[in-house]
């Protein structure tokens, strides 16, 4: 008893000192994270030189009177908190960027035709938003408005995220047609009160600063203070009656639409990164969003970005459940390897004889264990599958496809969206263009569909708009956070996963326009006369030849009875010449070209890359909710191998099945270019056997991701057309009847 009292007295003596010490440490870190020595970055100078306008397609190559213009509708700068964090010196070191940097990069480095700014709305303080508007005004002021070298659009990202798949809407870019300060919203509209970055305590940022004398850490902390100090607007007040100094929040797409309507600006909303598991929870399903889908606003879908492709609907099941409730491990396919199978492979490798009953039992137990973890909704880590190094993951849990999004969410893919049949909803606006000339409301009983046009963009967080023109400079042009070895434990937690190997250079949106100006580009975006590329400036045409309205381009909707006939043509991108054109050096100077462009600009030669194959995908939207989605997607439905001696590639085809089936259908085209080196072109870094099987993986993470390492692998760059949507004429007659009834 006496000994216990003595121990209690010792603890009582030490405890106040310990508490005081912890308080002092907390105060120290809190003060260190205050950002008092930091500087908030204003917009940087924008040179007044325009860029020469050059056409990428000659009159003899073009099969349409329209021009093809290339752009990037998804660009972040250091005004986004995640961009500011992940570009600190210990990571990429490309921080401190502003929208002016993005403007200069788009004009002189990537030489694209249009772009938009899309920093996260929850991170845009009034100061940052005003700077953004001023930068876009200044960027547009340089050029000739009637035929500009570069069209800059104002916008932001509505970055919603929920751990509950039923209330998850994902990330959407809002693009405004107008851009001048007196014509646009006073503030952007966020999806959350704060971002995950600004949600950390100030003391955490103090810990990040500790021991770092680089000014960038003070500047980062100053930005966190600027963002965090912005109060939330009253959600029940009309947007035009709110003060200029608050942050506007809309928690759902419907509320976002309501606020945008109060502002009254023409806008397009573009969902993106939908299949990217980093920001979309397990179980996320686009079916849950159909009730809040507005086809008049959500005209486009970003199918590819620097975060990978979200195109294909592939079975990515990690467990199976029998009718009796028994959990088992799915088989491996050419497209996907469940991690329960990899767990079995790791056990098998330790057996002296894999064919013994003992070894087979151990393999089965390992498979059931991992499948069970997935069935319980738990996160499976490396130790759970019996692994010790990243290579032990093999290819498991990731899509084995062209530059896939990490932790792929198949029910968030473009193909899945197209095949869905939504609940009947008379409140969804819009009809097929063939009958919707007078009606503003959708007739009761008409099914709700996703009819997105497809685009690519970069989702770059370093102000590098249109960054996919040359493959290299991995740290500068991709969103990778891994530079080999990161010392800070907090930062290391963001860089140690396989995710680092699934960052790519960005994609592009290509617009078929009837002119080279803001209105022409906007009309093409709104009409879905666009396509996406994985970064190369591939030229693509896709037309329906025999509609009642004559020839219709990609993105069109129509009603038909006869078998539809199509024509597709593609030309490869120009091979690039090293270095930068003189206009870039004249505007930015040699040092500016090196710092902003990495010494390399879009600099086309005269030779085009080869298009090797054209593929047609045919998708039938569900006629009832119990139809299997996978059975409705034919990928590819048709494939055409291009002649080796031809610079371009074209072919015509017909769907003779349609005339008899008379079922709603859509078609889109992929143009596949000859393989070339690309950053993380193979995210697994596979060493393959003579049969092409991946026998060893080398993820571009940790020691494999040194600053000088670009992780280049062969990849077949590609373009995706927007679909052409066709319905039987009988539906048009019924729809017109419904319109007549609803207007009586």
XYZ file of C-alpha atoms in Angstrom:
744
model
C 0.000 0.000 0.000
C 2.844 2.357 0.917
C 4.568 1.575 -2.394
C 1.347 2.394 -4.305
C 1.000 5.741 -2.550
C 4.612 6.582 -3.385
C 4.039 5.820 -7.078
C 0.867 7.967 -7.060
C 2.762 10.872 -5.514
C 5.484 10.610 -8.167
C 2.893 10.654 -10.954
C 1.144 13.601 -9.300
C 4.428 15.511 -9.243
C 5.308 14.729 -12.874
C 1.849 15.083 -14.436
C 1.527 18.896 -14.242
C 4.950 19.293 -15.826
C 4.018 16.831 -18.559
C 0.731 18.615 -19.263
C 2.479 21.988 -19.239
C 5.087 20.650 -21.637
C 2.437 19.353 -24.022
C 0.593 22.675 -23.868
C 3.813 24.543 -24.617
C 4.569 22.238 -27.542
C 1.032 22.757 -28.839
C 1.340 26.531 -28.531
C 4.712 26.416 -30.273
C 3.380 24.401 -33.209
C 0.232 26.534 -33.347
C 2.316 29.681 -33.581
C 4.629 28.068 -36.120
C 1.601 27.318 -38.294
C 0.204 30.846 -38.103
C 1.759 31.911 -41.392
C 2.619 35.343 -40.005
C 5.857 35.375 -41.975
C 4.143 34.124 -45.123
C 3.152 35.945 -48.289
C -0.111 35.505 -50.176
C 0.578 35.240 -53.886
C -0.947 37.881 -56.134
C -1.379 37.274 -59.851
C 1.836 37.468 -61.787
C 2.444 39.550 -64.933
C 0.873 38.357 -68.170
C 2.950 39.193 -71.270
C 1.161 41.226 -73.921
C 2.374 39.173 -76.906
C -0.154 36.958 -78.662
C 0.734 33.564 -80.085
C 0.630 32.907 -83.838
C -2.492 30.977 -84.821
C -1.810 27.803 -86.761
C -4.345 25.257 -87.964
C -3.697 21.614 -87.142
C -5.684 20.334 -90.111
C -5.229 21.310 -93.745
C -8.168 21.850 -96.131
C -7.342 18.574 -97.885
C -7.401 16.656 -94.574
C -10.628 18.165 -93.260
C -13.954 16.487 -94.075
C -16.017 19.181 -92.353
C -16.370 22.963 -92.649
C -15.696 23.236 -88.918
C -12.366 23.891 -87.236
C -10.941 21.623 -84.549
C -9.732 23.530 -81.489
C -8.014 21.964 -78.475
C -8.438 22.978 -74.861
C -8.207 22.057 -71.190
C -11.287 22.588 -69.011
C -9.778 21.468 -65.709
C -6.849 23.447 -64.326
C -5.803 24.086 -60.715
C -3.231 26.485 -59.307
C -1.682 27.142 -55.917
C -4.984 28.740 -54.873
C -6.286 25.179 -54.340
C -5.203 23.968 -50.897
C -4.294 20.463 -52.078
C -2.183 21.937 -54.871
C -0.435 24.198 -52.371
C 0.269 21.263 -50.035
C 1.441 18.739 -52.606
C 3.739 21.205 -54.353
C 5.784 22.107 -51.271
C 9.579 21.855 -51.776
C 9.909 18.422 -50.184
C 7.459 17.089 -52.754
C 7.432 18.539 -56.277
C 8.562 22.075 -55.434
C 6.296 23.631 -58.083
C 4.165 25.624 -55.653
C 3.153 29.263 -55.502
C 1.385 29.224 -58.861
C -1.537 31.505 -59.728
C -4.082 31.660 -62.583
C -1.699 33.996 -64.426
C 0.839 31.146 -64.610
C -1.854 28.902 -66.079
C -2.668 31.559 -68.678
C 0.977 31.925 -69.682
C 1.454 28.161 -69.830
C -1.651 27.687 -71.991
C -0.614 30.438 -74.401
C 3.135 29.887 -74.738
C 4.003 26.387 -73.459
C 1.134 24.109 -74.490
C -0.260 26.459 -77.177
C -3.835 25.278 -76.681
C -6.803 27.219 -78.029
C -8.948 27.508 -74.882
C -8.849 26.642 -71.194
C -10.648 27.215 -67.906
C -9.553 27.857 -64.345
C -11.065 25.421 -61.821
C -9.576 25.846 -58.370
C -11.526 24.192 -55.544
C -14.302 26.565 -54.478
C -13.944 25.716 -50.776
C -10.351 26.995 -50.942
C -11.074 30.273 -52.716
C -11.139 33.157 -50.262
C -12.634 36.449 -51.513
C -9.096 37.625 -52.164
C -8.179 34.559 -54.233
C -11.442 34.686 -56.206
C -10.998 38.361 -57.052
C -7.446 37.620 -58.178
C -8.751 34.747 -60.306
C -11.316 36.931 -62.065
C -8.679 39.611 -62.653
C -6.263 37.046 -64.120
C -8.848 35.685 -66.564
C -9.752 39.233 -67.613
C -6.073 40.035 -68.160
C -5.489 36.800 -70.082
C -8.380 37.540 -72.444
C -7.378 41.202 -72.819
C -4.127 40.286 -74.575
C -5.791 38.806 -77.632
C -8.068 39.833 -80.492
C -11.565 39.021 -79.228
C -12.991 38.309 -82.706
C -10.304 35.704 -83.489
C -8.314 35.081 -80.313
C -5.164 33.021 -80.021
C -6.423 31.833 -76.618
C -9.902 31.866 -75.048
C -9.882 31.771 -71.238
C -12.989 30.656 -69.344
C -13.746 31.432 -65.710
C -14.863 28.630 -63.424
C -14.276 26.605 -60.287
C -14.551 23.045 -58.990
C -17.497 21.945 -56.851
C -15.672 19.207 -54.930
C -18.248 17.077 -53.128
C -17.202 13.896 -51.394
C -18.987 11.528 -49.047
C -17.946 8.291 -47.406
C -21.540 7.132 -47.891
C -22.011 5.983 -51.483
C -25.714 6.904 -51.396
C -24.997 10.580 -50.700
C -21.881 10.874 -52.841
C -22.042 13.164 -55.892
C -18.350 13.580 -56.675
C -16.394 16.406 -58.241
C -17.857 18.694 -60.897
C -16.347 21.644 -62.741
C -18.499 24.721 -63.240
C -17.601 26.654 -66.405
C -19.038 30.137 -67.018
C -19.599 31.688 -70.420
C -18.957 35.211 -69.116
C -15.712 36.243 -67.475
C -15.750 39.972 -66.693
C -15.964 41.047 -63.047
C -19.263 42.892 -63.454
C -20.874 39.905 -65.223
C -19.942 36.933 -63.021
C -20.779 35.660 -59.511
C -19.250 37.569 -56.625
C -18.015 34.290 -55.198
C -17.747 30.644 -56.312
C -20.033 27.986 -54.831
C -18.399 25.249 -52.755
C -19.647 21.752 -51.901
C -18.289 21.788 -48.325
C -17.614 24.364 -45.646
C -13.918 23.512 -45.831
C -11.555 21.194 -47.679
C -9.795 18.216 -46.128
C -6.565 20.245 -46.126
C -7.868 23.285 -44.248
C -9.699 20.974 -41.848
C -6.429 20.051 -40.114
C -5.560 21.942 -36.900
C -3.146 24.848 -37.277
C -0.604 23.017 -35.110
C -0.327 20.324 -37.812
C 0.871 22.931 -40.296
C 3.279 24.140 -37.648
C 4.725 20.639 -37.465
C 5.057 20.719 -41.254
C 6.980 23.988 -41.007
C 9.286 22.811 -38.199
C 12.901 22.702 -39.334
C 12.089 24.102 -42.782
C 13.510 27.542 -43.461
C 12.131 27.674 -46.993
C 9.728 30.588 -47.431
C 7.277 28.288 -49.207
C 6.179 26.744 -45.882
C 5.331 30.139 -44.383
C 3.486 31.058 -47.571
C 1.515 27.809 -47.380
C 0.506 28.499 -43.793
C -0.511 32.044 -44.716
C -2.769 30.610 -47.429
C -4.336 28.191 -44.923
C -5.112 31.142 -42.645
C -6.613 33.139 -45.515
C -8.878 30.240 -46.488
C -9.872 29.292 -42.929
C -10.753 32.847 -41.928
C -13.509 33.146 -44.558
C -16.948 32.851 -42.873
C -19.756 30.731 -44.336
C -22.619 32.548 -46.079
C -26.207 32.268 -44.867
C -27.666 29.465 -46.963
C -31.208 30.882 -46.999
C -30.329 34.286 -48.447
C -30.433 35.030 -52.167
C -26.919 35.006 -53.582
C -27.114 38.626 -54.713
C -27.974 39.785 -51.194
C -25.010 38.084 -49.524
C -21.871 39.975 -48.483
C -18.793 39.761 -50.692
C -16.686 38.395 -47.847
C -18.306 34.998 -47.163
C -18.003 31.495 -48.629
C -21.064 30.221 -50.473
C -21.897 26.522 -50.023
C -24.303 24.166 -51.829
C -24.322 20.673 -50.330
C -26.144 18.978 -53.232
C -26.245 19.389 -57.019
C -29.836 20.627 -56.801
C -28.797 23.396 -54.424
C -25.889 24.223 -56.729
C -28.328 24.553 -59.652
C -30.564 26.801 -57.562
C -27.740 29.166 -56.687
C -26.441 29.258 -60.250
C -29.931 30.152 -61.452
C -30.022 33.017 -58.960
C -26.840 34.360 -60.525
C -28.286 33.877 -64.005
C -25.035 33.103 -65.840
C -24.786 30.675 -68.755
C -22.886 27.692 -67.411
C -21.897 24.091 -68.068
C -21.270 21.567 -65.289
C -18.774 18.792 -66.045
C -18.513 15.730 -63.752
C -14.990 14.340 -63.664
C -12.725 11.753 -62.078
C -15.757 9.615 -61.381
C -14.002 6.232 -61.412
C -10.998 7.505 -59.402
C -11.078 5.663 -56.089
C -9.058 8.348 -54.310
C -12.067 10.684 -54.201
C -14.951 8.244 -54.761
C -15.933 5.730 -52.058
C -16.261 1.991 -52.468
C -19.771 1.294 -53.737
C -20.177 4.664 -55.466
C -22.825 4.301 -58.172
C -23.956 6.847 -60.767
C -27.444 5.399 -60.439
C -27.684 7.270 -57.130
C -27.172 10.601 -58.892
C -29.797 10.323 -61.617
C -32.445 12.106 -59.554
C -30.181 15.175 -59.399
C -28.874 14.990 -62.952
C -29.853 17.927 -65.156
C -29.011 17.192 -68.809
C -29.298 20.872 -69.732
C -26.387 21.665 -67.415
C -24.374 18.448 -67.291
C -23.706 18.203 -71.010
C -20.212 16.738 -70.816
C -18.215 14.118 -68.916
C -14.450 14.216 -68.407
C -13.561 10.650 -69.400
C -9.787 11.087 -69.133
C -7.428 13.275 -67.115
C -4.046 13.120 -65.440
C -5.796 10.912 -62.879
C -6.553 8.282 -65.491
C -9.346 6.945 -67.666
C -12.912 6.508 -66.412
C -14.237 5.033 -69.651
C -14.847 1.316 -69.323
C -17.295 -0.744 -67.300
C -15.293 -3.752 -66.141
C -16.201 -6.286 -63.481
C -13.994 -5.326 -60.526
C -15.624 -7.560 -57.922
C -13.363 -8.331 -54.960
C -15.670 -10.965 -53.452
C -18.655 -13.118 -54.373
C -21.614 -14.029 -52.169
C -23.521 -17.273 -52.757
C -27.274 -17.691 -52.244
C -26.401 -19.254 -48.897
C -24.362 -16.190 -47.910
C -20.966 -17.828 -48.313
C -18.124 -15.490 -49.318
C -15.682 -16.598 -52.011
C -12.899 -15.153 -54.149
C -13.640 -14.233 -57.806
C -11.470 -15.523 -60.620
C -8.802 -13.358 -62.241
C -9.652 -11.943 -65.682
C -7.606 -10.248 -68.389
C -8.884 -6.902 -67.102
C -8.818 -7.339 -63.330
C -7.121 -9.395 -60.613
C -8.877 -9.457 -57.208
C -6.494 -9.065 -54.280
C -7.836 -12.232 -52.692
C -6.245 -14.074 -55.632
C -2.944 -12.284 -55.043
C -3.080 -13.322 -51.376
C -3.317 -16.909 -52.567
C -0.393 -16.421 -54.952
C 1.806 -15.097 -52.134
C 0.986 -18.149 -50.017
C 1.609 -20.437 -52.976
C 5.080 -18.933 -53.481
C 6.031 -20.039 -49.954
C 4.981 -23.652 -50.441
C 7.599 -26.243 -51.295
C 4.946 -28.075 -53.298
C 1.894 -26.039 -54.257
C -0.051 -29.168 -55.206
C -0.205 -30.616 -51.687
C -3.511 -30.531 -49.845
C -1.875 -28.543 -47.039
C -0.747 -25.805 -49.412
C -4.095 -25.733 -51.212
C -5.863 -25.287 -47.874
C -3.567 -22.403 -46.938
C -4.221 -20.778 -50.313
C -8.003 -21.118 -49.927
C -7.887 -19.743 -46.374
C -5.902 -16.698 -47.507
C -8.324 -16.056 -50.366
C -11.399 -16.326 -48.122
C -9.850 -14.060 -45.505
C -9.173 -11.220 -47.951
C -12.498 -11.659 -49.762
C -14.181 -11.495 -46.357
C -12.476 -8.204 -45.520
C -13.815 -6.702 -48.747
C -17.280 -8.097 -48.004
C -17.209 -6.335 -44.623
C -16.346 -3.052 -46.338
C -12.913 -2.843 -44.774
C -9.805 -1.342 -46.344
C -7.378 -4.067 -47.358
C -3.726 -3.218 -46.785
C -0.506 -4.879 -47.842
C -0.176 -6.932 -44.664
C -3.703 -8.319 -45.124
C -2.695 -10.061 -48.339
C 0.563 -11.292 -46.782
C 2.767 -8.816 -48.609
C 5.846 -6.949 -47.429
C 6.841 -4.759 -50.380
C 4.806 -2.813 -52.939
C 5.748 -5.388 -55.564
C 3.823 -7.981 -53.545
C 0.598 -6.271 -54.603
C 1.233 -7.470 -58.139
C -1.507 -6.023 -60.336
C -4.269 -6.826 -57.889
C -7.094 -4.436 -57.130
C -6.349 -2.228 -60.147
C -7.797 -2.162 -63.633
C -5.435 -3.584 -66.260
C -6.376 -1.245 -69.064
C -5.184 1.890 -70.829
C -3.920 4.324 -68.167
C -6.678 3.467 -65.675
C -7.855 5.523 -62.733
C -6.491 4.267 -59.405
C -8.776 2.039 -57.273
C -11.247 1.900 -60.139
C -14.961 2.429 -59.423
C -16.618 0.658 -62.357
C -20.126 1.906 -61.549
C -18.847 5.453 -61.981
C -17.551 4.842 -65.510
C -18.795 6.469 -68.714
C -19.990 3.173 -70.193
C -21.982 2.345 -67.076
C -23.564 5.805 -67.164
C -24.663 5.370 -70.769
C -26.301 2.002 -70.080
C -28.285 3.133 -67.042
C -32.056 3.502 -67.039
C -33.028 6.083 -64.440
C -36.289 6.299 -62.548
C -39.097 8.004 -64.461
C -38.991 11.691 -63.642
C -41.214 14.301 -65.243
C -39.137 17.107 -63.751
C -35.927 16.507 -65.667
C -35.513 19.145 -68.369
C -34.870 18.478 -72.023
C -35.889 16.148 -74.802
C -34.028 14.687 -77.726
C -33.118 17.505 -80.095
C -35.318 16.086 -82.840
C -38.535 16.888 -80.942
C -37.573 19.394 -78.250
C -38.043 22.645 -80.113
C -40.888 24.076 -78.044
C -41.176 22.024 -74.886
C -39.153 22.922 -71.813
C -40.380 20.058 -69.651
C -39.744 16.391 -70.130
C -43.013 14.483 -70.793
C -44.135 12.238 -67.985
C -42.979 8.681 -68.509
C -39.813 9.461 -70.452
C -36.807 7.728 -68.897
C -33.950 9.740 -67.468
C -30.635 9.040 -69.196
C -27.080 10.216 -68.964
C -26.252 11.524 -72.421
C -22.849 13.051 -71.862
C -20.458 14.228 -74.514
C -16.939 12.942 -73.825
C -13.958 15.197 -73.191
C -10.459 14.965 -71.775
C -8.672 17.541 -69.638
C -5.659 17.657 -67.347
C -6.887 18.069 -63.737
C -3.399 19.439 -63.289
C -2.591 21.029 -59.915
C 0.493 22.954 -61.030
C -1.094 25.546 -63.353
C 0.100 23.537 -66.385
C -2.948 23.807 -68.663
C -2.811 21.376 -71.587
C 0.272 19.648 -70.208
C 0.256 16.438 -72.297
C 2.028 17.728 -75.405
C 5.387 16.070 -74.596
C 6.041 13.165 -72.259
C 8.732 13.904 -69.682
C 9.316 16.281 -66.761
C 7.179 13.941 -64.620
C 7.273 16.091 -61.500
C 6.313 19.214 -63.428
C 3.494 17.918 -65.610
C 1.810 15.260 -63.444
C 0.215 15.397 -60.006
C 2.602 12.850 -58.541
C 3.567 13.470 -54.930
C 6.423 10.987 -54.873
C 10.016 12.114 -55.376
C 11.725 9.004 -54.054
C 12.232 9.599 -50.343
C 10.132 12.061 -48.330
C 11.456 12.701 -44.814
C 8.475 14.440 -43.196
C 6.164 11.788 -41.725
C 3.015 13.795 -42.479
C 3.928 14.229 -46.131
C 5.138 10.641 -46.400
C 1.627 9.430 -45.569
C 0.495 10.899 -48.908
C 3.276 9.357 -51.002
C 3.688 5.758 -49.868
C 0.792 4.164 -51.775
C 0.704 2.658 -55.251
C -1.382 5.670 -56.253
C 1.811 7.514 -57.192
C 2.221 5.214 -60.184
C -1.231 6.126 -61.532
C -0.628 9.815 -62.287
C -0.322 10.695 -65.947
C 0.103 13.740 -68.141
C -3.301 15.243 -68.835
C -5.890 14.897 -71.564
C -7.470 17.446 -73.878
C -10.919 18.431 -75.069
C -11.244 18.915 -78.832
C -14.110 21.040 -80.149
C -15.509 21.056 -83.678
C -16.337 24.760 -83.991
C -17.894 27.014 -86.627
C -15.372 29.733 -85.846
C -12.516 30.634 -83.569
C -14.037 32.634 -80.718
C -15.691 32.277 -77.321
C -19.249 31.907 -78.649
C -18.282 29.277 -81.223
C -16.428 27.214 -78.623
C -19.300 27.534 -76.155
C -21.817 26.383 -78.757
C -19.722 23.309 -79.559
C -19.401 22.418 -75.881
C -23.120 22.851 -75.339
C -23.962 20.814 -78.459
C -21.529 18.038 -77.451
C -19.674 18.422 -80.749
C -16.512 17.552 -78.875
C -14.221 14.646 -78.183
C -11.518 13.815 -75.674
C -7.918 12.754 -76.120
C -5.312 11.357 -73.753
C -3.118 14.379 -74.465
C -2.041 14.070 -78.090
C -3.774 16.307 -80.645
C -5.411 13.501 -82.570
C -7.941 14.674 -85.170
C -11.246 12.799 -85.164
C -14.507 13.022 -87.112
C -17.555 10.813 -86.480
C -20.771 11.377 -88.434
C -24.173 9.776 -88.902
C -24.798 9.938 -92.659
C -28.470 9.098 -93.207
C -30.640 10.784 -90.589
C -33.808 12.629 -91.628
C -31.895 15.853 -90.931
C -29.021 14.783 -93.167
C -25.469 14.308 -91.887
C -25.195 14.690 -88.100
C -21.919 15.012 -86.142
C -20.800 13.390 -82.912
C -22.884 14.441 -79.928
C -26.155 14.431 -81.883
C -29.468 12.858 -80.881
C -32.037 11.724 -83.414
C -34.907 9.348 -84.144
C -34.649 6.814 -86.985
C -36.328 3.780 -88.493
C -33.745 2.815 -91.111
C -30.406 1.205 -90.344
C -27.983 4.005 -89.396
C -24.880 4.513 -91.534
C -21.728 6.115 -90.170
C -18.358 7.435 -91.271
C -15.307 7.928 -89.069
C -11.939 9.462 -89.859
C -8.859 10.073 -87.710
C -5.428 11.622 -88.171
C -2.550 11.119 -85.763
C -0.976 13.961 -83.813
C 2.115 15.705 -85.142
C 5.486 14.431 -83.981
C 7.127 16.996 -81.709
C 10.384 18.875 -82.254
C 12.576 19.468 -79.160
C 12.549 22.898 -77.548
C 10.247 25.899 -77.882
C 9.214 28.245 -80.713
C 10.660 31.756 -80.779
C 7.347 33.353 -79.749
C 7.507 31.555 -76.377
C 11.077 32.705 -75.755
C 10.244 36.265 -76.814
C 7.309 36.441 -74.396
C 8.694 34.557 -71.396
C 12.451 34.865 -71.836
C 14.835 31.922 -71.656
C 14.519 31.668 -67.870
C 10.734 31.876 -68.018
C 10.560 29.137 -70.636
C 12.722 26.910 -68.435
C 10.842 27.616 -65.203
C 7.300 27.497 -66.568
C 7.539 25.157 -69.579
C 10.416 22.987 -68.368
C 12.303 24.063 -71.474
C 9.856 22.193 -73.723
C 6.822 23.594 -75.551
C 4.249 22.357 -78.017
C 6.420 22.458 -81.130
C 4.960 20.356 -83.955
C 6.909 19.065 -86.923
C 5.449 18.035 -90.279
C 5.095 14.282 -89.684
C 2.000 12.752 -88.145
C 1.929 9.726 -85.874
C 0.100 6.679 -87.196
C -3.456 5.743 -86.305
C -3.378 1.947 -86.014
C -6.986 1.086 -85.222
C -10.501 2.510 -85.079
C -12.926 0.917 -82.629
C -16.684 1.386 -82.357
C -18.455 0.868 -79.036
C -22.198 0.149 -79.112
C -24.292 0.501 -75.954
C -27.987 -0.222 -75.417
C -29.479 1.723 -72.479
C -31.503 -0.477 -70.156
C -35.147 -1.015 -71.003
C -35.766 -2.241 -67.490
C -33.797 -2.018 -64.274
C -33.254 -5.786 -64.128
C -31.280 -5.903 -67.404
C -27.609 -6.669 -66.796
C -25.436 -3.646 -67.600
C -22.487 -5.704 -68.829
C -24.657 -7.436 -71.425
C -25.665 -4.090 -72.932
C -22.127 -2.850 -73.633
C -20.398 -4.141 -76.766
C -16.766 -3.055 -76.540
C -15.605 -3.142 -79.205
C -18.614 -3.777 -81.405
C -16.546 -3.173 -84.527
C -12.795 -2.815 -84.993
C -10.979 -1.594 -88.093
C -7.244 -2.126 -88.569
C -5.765 0.857 -90.398
C -3.479 0.406 -93.433
C 0.170 0.759 -92.441
C 0.997 2.938 -95.440
C -1.780 5.447 -94.752
C -1.172 8.653 -92.791
C -4.776 8.891 -91.647
C -7.454 6.263 -91.248
C -11.141 6.158 -92.138
C -13.943 3.670 -92.613
C -17.712 3.517 -92.946
C -20.080 1.099 -91.261
C -23.764 0.350 -90.856
C -25.836 -1.151 -88.053
C -28.187 -3.529 -89.833
C -29.442 -4.855 -86.472
C -31.121 -1.558 -85.653
C -33.777 -1.755 -88.357
C -35.192 -4.932 -86.822
C -34.512 -4.303 -83.113
C -35.843 -0.707 -83.069
C -34.195 -0.241 -79.698
C -32.560 2.886 -78.273
C -28.807 2.751 -78.866
C -25.691 4.882 -78.842
C -22.362 4.600 -80.630
C -18.991 6.183 -79.977
C -15.565 5.735 -81.516
C -12.041 5.253 -80.190
C -9.116 6.208 -82.408
C -5.979 4.345 -81.289
C -2.566 5.788 -82.106
C 0.661 3.803 -82.508
C 2.343 3.161 -79.116
C 4.739 5.823 -77.853
C 6.495 6.527 -74.567
C 4.367 8.144 -71.872
C 4.798 8.958 -68.185
C 3.421 5.906 -66.343
C 2.263 4.555 -69.705
C 2.205 1.229 -67.859
C 1.379 2.140 -64.246
C 2.472 -1.330 -63.131
C 5.904 -0.993 -64.760
C 5.607 -4.631 -65.807
C 8.432 -6.899 -66.808
C 6.740 -9.343 -69.149
C 7.442 -12.863 -70.368
C 7.441 -13.930 -74.013
C 3.648 -14.314 -73.923
C 3.147 -10.777 -72.648
C 2.238 -11.796 -69.099
C 3.270 -9.432 -66.312
C 5.720 -11.368 -64.145
C 7.194 -8.519 -62.070
C 5.816 -5.063 -61.235
C 7.874 -1.920 -60.653
C 5.602 0.801 -59.336
C 6.759 4.387 -59.863
C 6.796 4.950 -56.099
C 9.518 5.398 -53.486
C 13.027 4.460 -54.683
C 11.615 3.889 -58.187
C 10.347 7.499 -58.312
C 13.520 9.542 -58.014
C 13.222 13.169 -59.139
C 15.123 12.361 -62.316
C 12.946 9.344 -63.146
C 10.123 9.939 -65.649
C 8.775 6.357 -65.472
C 8.291 6.190 -69.246
C 6.499 3.190 -70.752
C 4.829 2.504 -74.068
C 1.156 3.422 -74.329
C -1.266 3.728 -77.241
C -2.550 7.309 -76.982
C -6.142 7.668 -78.079
C -9.191 9.809 -78.710
C -12.802 9.182 -77.665
C -15.635 10.679 -79.698
C -18.826 11.906 -78.118
C -21.597 9.397 -78.823
C -24.353 9.622 -81.388
C -27.659 8.756 -79.675
C -30.431 7.127 -81.717
C -33.982 6.193 -80.754
C -36.720 4.508 -82.807
C -39.070 6.892 -84.599
C -42.016 5.350 -82.799
C -40.699 6.959 -79.617
C -40.589 10.354 -81.310
C -44.250 10.019 -82.228
C -45.146 9.046 -78.663
C -43.032 11.881 -77.230
C -44.723 14.412 -79.516
C -48.110 13.102 -78.403
C -47.068 13.534 -74.768
C -45.975 17.112 -75.485
C -49.329 17.884 -77.088
C -51.192 16.465 -74.101
C -49.041 18.355 -71.596
C -49.582 21.720 -73.363
C -53.375 21.521 -73.710
